[in-house]
C-alpha cells in the first residue's frame, strides 16, 4: 500500500491516545464540578455530629485562615451564619475555662482565643434557668447573629448540645463603659466619652433603621456598651432583643423588660404602646450618666434621692446648664459646648411620649453637632401622679401632629465650620 492511501499507523495511534486523554479530562471535570457545587445540603438523616463538625470547621477556617481563595471567600460570605462549635472546642479555646471575665444571673463569661491568636469571650449560659436561658440564647443568635456593624459586638458563633449552651463573641479589651463612668479615677477624657456616645447611637440607629428587620434591644445601659482596645464602643448583650417588621407601629410583649432606671416609663404606666423608642429613652438615661460621670440615682444619708436627670432639666430650664456642667460635672471649657448639647439631646430622648423622642439617626446628627438642637420640652411628667390624668388626655394624639424631624433640630452650618470660617477671615 502506498503512503497516499492514509495516515501512518503511528500517527493514528498517537491521535487516539490524545483524544482519549481529552475525553477523560472533560469527564473528570464534570464529575468534580458536580461533587463540589451540586451536592445537596445536609439533611436530618445524615450524621448530626459529623455535619456539625464539618460546618464548625468551615466557619473556623473563615475566621482565621489566611490563604483562602477568592471563590472560597465569596462562598463563606454567602453563608452569612454564626459558626456552631462543639463543647470540646470551646473547652480547648478557653484552656478549660481558665480565665473568668465575669458572671451574672444568666451565666459566666470566660476569655479564650482561636488557634490563630484571635481573642474571644465565651458566655456560658446557666441551663438551670430552663426556658429563660433558651429564650436568651435564641434572642442573641437570632438578632446579633444577623448583623454586622462596627458599633455592634460580633457574634462568632455558638454551642448548643447535651453538655452546654454558650455564645462566642469577639473579645473587648477594655470591658464595659460603666467601669469608666463610675470610677473616681476618670481614666479617660470626657471628649472620648462623647465619641463613645456617638458610636453607641450609630449602633442603635443601625438596629432600628438599617436592618432588614428592626431590632429592639430593650436593655441599653453602660454595662451593655463594651469598649475595644481603642475605646470604640460596641452595643452588646442582646438577650432581651426582639426582631419586628419595620412597618409595625408597636410590638406586643408580656411583662417588664430592661433594667430599672433605664427602662422607658411605658413599660409600667401603659399610657403608650411599646416601640423601638424605648431604646431611645434608655440611651437618653445613659447620656445623663456620661455627662455627670455618675449614677443617675444616688440615695443620700437621709434617704433622700439625688436624681441627676431631674437636676439637669431644672438647671437647663433656669438657663444655668453651663454652671452645672463646669461645676458639678467638672467638664473642661473646651468640651462644655458638646456637654450642653449632649444634655439637650438627653432631654429629648427621655420625653414621656415615644413619638416625641427622636429617632436614633436624628440623635446621631444632634450629638455630632451637624444640626442645631432645638429646645426640648419638659420631660418626666409621668412622675407627677397628680397630672397623670391630664397627661393622658393632653397626649392622646400620641404626637401625630408632629411628623417632621424639625421639632428636634434644624439644619444649619456645623458649629466647627462656623468657627473655621471666622478664623479664616481674621
XYZ file of N, CA, C and O in Angstrom, residues 80-157:
312
model
N -23.128 33.495 55.578
C -23.543 34.570 56.484
C -24.219 34.041 57.756
O -25.271 34.506 58.167
N -23.614 33.052 58.383
C -24.193 32.488 59.593
C -23.129 32.353 60.670
O -21.968 32.099 60.365
N -23.519 32.475 61.941
C -22.563 32.177 63.014
C -22.159 30.705 62.970
O -22.903 29.866 62.481
N -20.988 30.409 63.487
C -20.453 29.049 63.478
C -20.996 28.266 64.668
O -21.097 28.794 65.773
N -21.310 26.991 64.435
C -21.720 26.130 65.542
C -20.502 25.340 66.022
O -19.983 24.480 65.311
N -20.044 25.639 67.230
C -18.893 24.968 67.811
C -19.344 23.805 68.692
O -20.459 23.810 69.224
N -18.474 22.836 68.879
C -18.734 21.772 69.846
C -18.244 22.223 71.218
O -17.392 23.109 71.337
N -18.764 21.602 72.263
C -18.335 21.950 73.620
C -16.858 21.635 73.834
O -16.167 22.339 74.573
N -16.356 20.616 73.156
C -14.940 20.271 73.299
C -14.046 21.361 72.714
O -13.008 21.702 73.289
N -14.458 21.915 71.592
C -13.659 23.003 71.001
C -13.645 24.235 71.912
O -12.621 24.883 72.070
N -14.790 24.559 72.489
C -14.824 25.714 73.398
C -13.954 25.455 74.617
O -13.311 26.372 75.148
N -13.932 24.224 75.059
C -13.056 23.875 76.183
C -11.599 24.093 75.808
O -10.792 24.600 76.610
N -11.240 23.738 74.568
C -9.870 23.957 74.102
C -9.572 25.440 73.925
O -8.494 25.917 74.299
N -10.525 26.181 73.345
C -10.320 27.608 73.109
C -10.093 28.373 74.418
O -9.353 29.353 74.452
N -10.761 27.952 75.483
C -10.689 28.666 76.767
C -9.692 28.037 77.740
O -9.612 28.469 78.902
N -8.933 27.051 77.284
C -7.998 26.310 78.151
C -8.744 25.822 79.395
O -8.393 26.133 80.534
N -9.802 25.066 79.116
C -10.647 24.506 80.177
C -11.220 25.602 81.088
O -11.287 25.466 82.302
N -11.649 26.709 80.458
C -12.317 27.807 81.156
C -11.451 28.355 82.300
O -11.918 28.546 83.420
N -10.225 28.629 81.949
C -9.238 29.047 82.946
C -9.461 30.470 83.443
O -9.339 30.746 84.647
N -9.797 31.411 82.535
C -9.891 32.829 82.902
C -11.334 33.304 82.840
O -11.918 33.402 81.753
N -11.905 33.599 83.994
C -13.280 34.094 84.038
C -13.279 35.614 84.000
O -12.610 36.273 84.797
N -14.040 36.174 83.054
C -14.127 37.630 82.905
C -15.234 38.233 83.750
O -15.159 39.396 84.155
N -16.278 37.480 83.999
C -17.402 37.999 84.780
C -18.499 36.962 84.886
O -18.428 35.876 84.310
N -19.525 37.297 85.639
C -20.655 36.390 85.804
C -21.892 37.206 86.145
O -21.816 38.369 86.554
N -23.037 36.593 85.944
C -24.310 37.241 86.241
C -25.392 36.204 86.381
O -25.127 34.994 86.474
N -26.639 36.661 86.398
C -27.753 35.760 86.594
C -27.926 34.745 85.479
O -28.429 33.646 85.691
N -27.487 35.119 84.256
C -27.682 34.232 83.115
C -26.512 33.280 82.892
O -26.608 32.357 82.103
N -25.378 33.508 83.540
C -24.240 32.613 83.343
C -22.911 33.302 83.571
O -22.844 34.365 84.207
N -21.845 32.689 83.049
C -20.492 33.190 83.233
C -19.833 33.468 81.884
O -20.187 32.844 80.876
N -18.855 34.382 81.893
C -18.123 34.739 80.676
C -16.650 34.426 80.888
O -16.058 34.832 81.896
N -16.062 33.711 79.915
C -14.668 33.297 80.005
C -13.880 33.830 78.810
O -14.420 33.965 77.718
N -12.602 34.105 79.049
C -11.722 34.539 77.969
C -11.109 33.324 77.285
O -10.821 32.303 77.915
N -10.915 33.428 75.978
C -10.266 32.370 75.222
C -9.649 32.932 73.964
O -9.592 34.150 73.772
N -9.159 32.056 73.104
C -8.638 32.508 71.825
C -8.662 31.379 70.805
O -8.566 30.197 71.157
N -8.800 31.771 69.529
C -8.753 30.819 68.441
C -7.288 30.424 68.193
O -6.367 31.097 68.657
N -7.060 29.349 67.433
C -5.684 28.910 67.173
C -4.792 29.962 66.532
O -3.576 29.915 66.678
N -5.381 30.938 65.807
C -4.547 31.975 65.191
C -4.253 33.130 66.137
O -3.635 34.120 65.747
N -4.715 33.052 67.405
C -4.424 34.094 68.382
C -5.519 35.109 68.574
O -5.409 35.975 69.457
N -6.591 35.064 67.769
C -7.701 35.998 67.922
C -8.418 35.731 69.241
O -8.877 34.613 69.498
N -8.514 36.766 70.096
C -9.137 36.597 71.405
C -10.663 36.570 71.294
O -11.249 37.251 70.462
N -11.262 35.785 72.176
C -12.716 35.655 72.183
C -13.235 35.704 73.617
O -12.475 35.546 74.575
N -14.534 35.950 73.743
C -15.229 35.884 75.029
C -16.338 34.850 74.894
O -17.183 34.956 73.995
N -16.325 33.853 75.756
C -17.302 32.762 75.697
C -18.286 32.913 76.854
O -17.907 32.837 78.018
N -19.533 33.126 76.511
C -20.592 33.289 77.510
C -21.324 31.962 77.669
O -22.033 31.520 76.769
N -21.130 31.316 78.812
C -21.761 30.022 79.095
C -23.055 30.272 79.860
O -23.037 30.778 80.990
N -24.174 29.937 79.249
C -25.479 30.213 79.855
C -25.812 29.187 80.932
O -25.446 28.006 80.829
N -26.510 29.653 81.953
C -26.913 28.810 83.063
C -28.157 28.008 82.679
O -29.259 28.550 82.599
N -27.984 26.729 82.439
C -29.101 25.897 81.990
C -30.132 25.648 83.078
O -31.251 25.208 82.797
N -29.776 25.911 84.311
C -30.741 25.736 85.400
C -31.917 26.707 85.291
O -32.946 26.511 85.930
N -31.733 27.757 84.478
C -32.806 28.731 84.296
C -33.878 28.223 83.338
O -34.904 28.871 83.159
N -33.611 27.086 82.694
C -34.606 26.475 81.820
C -34.974 27.330 80.628
O -34.129 27.737 79.833
N -36.258 27.615 80.509
C -36.785 28.335 79.353
C -36.194 29.737 79.227
O -36.006 30.240 78.115
N -35.871 30.365 80.336
C -35.298 31.720 80.300
C -33.964 31.704 79.567
O -33.684 32.571 78.724
N -33.121 30.721 79.871
C -31.821 30.616 79.203
C -32.009 30.336 77.715
O -31.290 30.876 76.870
N -32.973 29.497 77.375
C -33.244 29.191 75.975
C -33.695 30.434 75.215
O -33.270 30.675 74.077
N -34.543 31.228 75.840
C -35.035 32.441 75.190
C -33.902 33.439 74.972
O -33.834 34.092 73.928
N -33.006 33.560 75.952
C -31.882 34.467 75.774
C -30.972 33.991 74.646
O -30.517 34.781 73.818
N -30.718 32.689 74.609
C -29.871 32.122 73.560
C -30.471 32.399 72.182
O -29.781 32.873 71.267
N -31.744 32.133 72.023
C -32.393 32.334 70.721
C -32.449 33.811 70.345
O -32.306 34.173 69.162
N -32.639 34.686 71.343
C -32.661 36.121 71.069
C -31.305 36.602 70.571
O -31.208 37.379 69.610
N -30.233 36.150 71.216
C -28.882 36.584 70.836
C -28.526 36.097 69.439
O -28.090 36.872 68.582
N -28.698 34.817 69.186
C -28.327 34.262 67.883
C -29.240 34.793 66.784
O -28.795 35.070 65.662
N -30.526 34.973 67.098
C -31.482 35.425 66.096
C -31.366 36.889 65.740
O -31.877 37.313 64.698
N -30.710 37.683 66.584
C -30.593 39.113 66.290
C -29.159 39.507 65.935
O -28.866 39.842 64.796
N -28.251 39.440 66.895
C -26.880 39.873 66.634
C -26.210 38.952 65.619
O -25.284 39.352 64.910
N -26.691 37.700 65.507
C -26.139 36.793 64.504
C -26.445 37.210 63.084
O -25.840 36.711 62.144
N -27.375 38.146 62.897
C -27.767 38.615 61.563
C -27.119 39.947 61.196
O -27.340 40.451 60.103
N -26.381 40.535 62.103
C -25.934 41.910 61.898
C -24.418 42.024 61.817
O -23.690 41.226 62.406
N -23.971 43.032 61.078
C -22.551 43.382 61.017
C -22.449 44.900 61.028
O -22.880 45.576 60.095
N -21.920 45.435 62.105
C -21.744 46.889 62.213
C -20.596 47.161 63.155
O -20.389 46.438 64.137
N -19.842 48.192 62.868
C -18.649 48.498 63.652
C -18.975 48.805 65.103
O -18.119 48.661 65.986
N -20.217 49.201 65.391
C -20.602 49.539 66.761
C -21.524 48.512 67.403
O -22.235 48.807 68.362
N -21.507 47.296 66.876
C -22.213 46.178 67.480
C -21.210 45.059 67.724
O -20.365 44.778 66.868
N -21.291 44.417 68.877
C -20.362 43.332 69.176
C -20.601 42.195 68.178
O -21.734 41.928 67.767
N -19.529 41.550 67.771
C -19.642 40.491 66.774
C -19.820 39.134 67.448
O -19.092 38.793 68.373
N -20.803 38.387 66.963
C -21.028 37.025 67.432
C -20.339 36.066 66.472
O -20.759 35.891 65.330
N -19.232 35.448 66.918
C -18.526 34.492 66.079
C -19.298 33.191 65.920
O -19.271 32.565 64.862
N -19.950 32.763 66.983
C -20.665 31.501 66.895
C -21.304 31.108 68.215
O -21.427 31.924 69.131
